[in-house]
Short mmCIF file of C-alpha atoms in Angstrom, two decimals:
data_model
loop_
_atom_site.label_atom_id
_atom_site.label_comp_id
_atom_site.label_asym_id
_atom_site.label_seq_id
_atom_site.Cartn_x
_atom_site.Cartn_y
_atom_site.Cartn_z
CA UNK A 1 -25.53 22.88 11.03
CA UNK A 2 -24.52 26.36 10.58
CA UNK A 3 -20.93 25.82 9.98
CA UNK A 4 -18.45 25.19 7.06
CA UNK A 5 -16.68 22.29 8.54
CA UNK A 6 -17.91 19.94 11.28
CA UNK A 7 -15.31 17.12 11.44
CA UNK A 8 -18.23 14.81 10.37
CA UNK A 9 -17.29 11.10 9.49
CA UNK A 10 -18.54 11.46 5.98
CA UNK A 11 -16.87 14.98 5.77
CA UNK A 12 -13.47 13.77 6.61
CA UNK A 13 -13.58 10.76 4.46
CA UNK A 14 -14.71 12.89 1.60
CA UNK A 15 -11.87 15.47 2.07
CA UNK A 16 -9.47 12.36 1.91
CA UNK A 17 -10.94 11.56 -1.39
CA UNK A 18 -10.35 14.64 -2.76
CA UNK A 19 -6.36 14.62 -1.69
CA UNK A 20 -5.91 11.28 -2.90
CA UNK A 21 -7.19 12.42 -6.23
CA UNK A 22 -5.36 15.87 -6.01
CA UNK A 23 -2.03 14.19 -5.31
CA UNK A 24 -3.18 11.85 -8.22
CA UNK A 25 -3.65 14.65 -10.93
CA UNK A 26 -0.52 16.40 -9.42
CA UNK A 27 1.84 13.40 -9.67
CA UNK A 28 0.61 12.85 -13.44
CA UNK A 29 1.07 16.55 -14.47
CA UNK A 30 4.29 17.62 -12.77
CA UNK A 31 6.09 14.41 -12.17
CA UNK A 32 5.02 12.63 -15.20
CA UNK A 33 3.89 9.41 -13.36
CA UNK A 34 2.68 6.90 -15.78
CA UNK A 35 1.70 3.39 -15.94
CA UNK A 36 1.86 1.27 -12.90
CA UNK A 37 2.56 3.89 -10.35
CA UNK A 38 -0.26 6.03 -11.99
CA UNK A 39 -2.75 3.04 -11.82
CA UNK A 40 -1.67 2.09 -8.09
CA UNK A 41 -2.37 5.69 -7.12
CA UNK A 42 -5.79 5.83 -8.98
CA UNK A 43 -6.87 2.27 -7.41
CA UNK A 44 -6.02 3.59 -3.80
CA UNK A 45 -8.40 6.77 -4.89
CA UNK A 46 -10.96 4.13 -6.18
CA UNK A 47 -10.53 2.12 -2.44
CA UNK A 48 -11.06 5.15 -0.87
CA UNK A 49 -14.32 5.98 -2.38
CA UNK A 50 -15.59 2.43 -1.68
CA UNK A 51 -14.65 2.61 1.77
CA UNK A 52 -16.49 6.02 2.16
CA UNK A 53 -19.60 4.50 0.46
CA UNK A 54 -19.67 1.00 2.00
CA UNK A 55 -18.10 1.08 5.71
CA UNK A 56 -18.61 4.87 6.41
CA UNK A 57 -22.38 4.73 5.62
CA UNK A 58 -22.83 1.71 7.85
CA UNK A 59 -20.63 1.57 10.66
CA UNK A 60 -20.28 5.45 11.55
CA UNK A 61 -23.00 7.88 12.58
CA UNK A 62 -22.95 11.63 11.85
CA UNK A 63 -24.96 14.29 9.95
CA UNK A 64 -24.56 12.60 6.61
CA UNK A 65 -26.98 9.56 7.16
CA UNK A 66 -28.64 8.21 4.21
CA UNK A 67 -32.36 6.68 4.73
CA UNK A 68 -31.04 4.59 7.64
CA UNK A 69 -28.44 2.51 6.11
#
């Protein structure tokens, strides 16, 4: 603790989620992505959320462990 960024596994995957959804919002607003391309990027973002919740919590250790999961 005592630092802003510690390269913890949970922090890194949460950052990846932010980047994916920022890319999604950027693509929708500036490039006009609609329909299939937008849905695929959104599903990739949702997949990273599921990975972060299911895999990172169970198989990786770090500062952000939740009650022994």
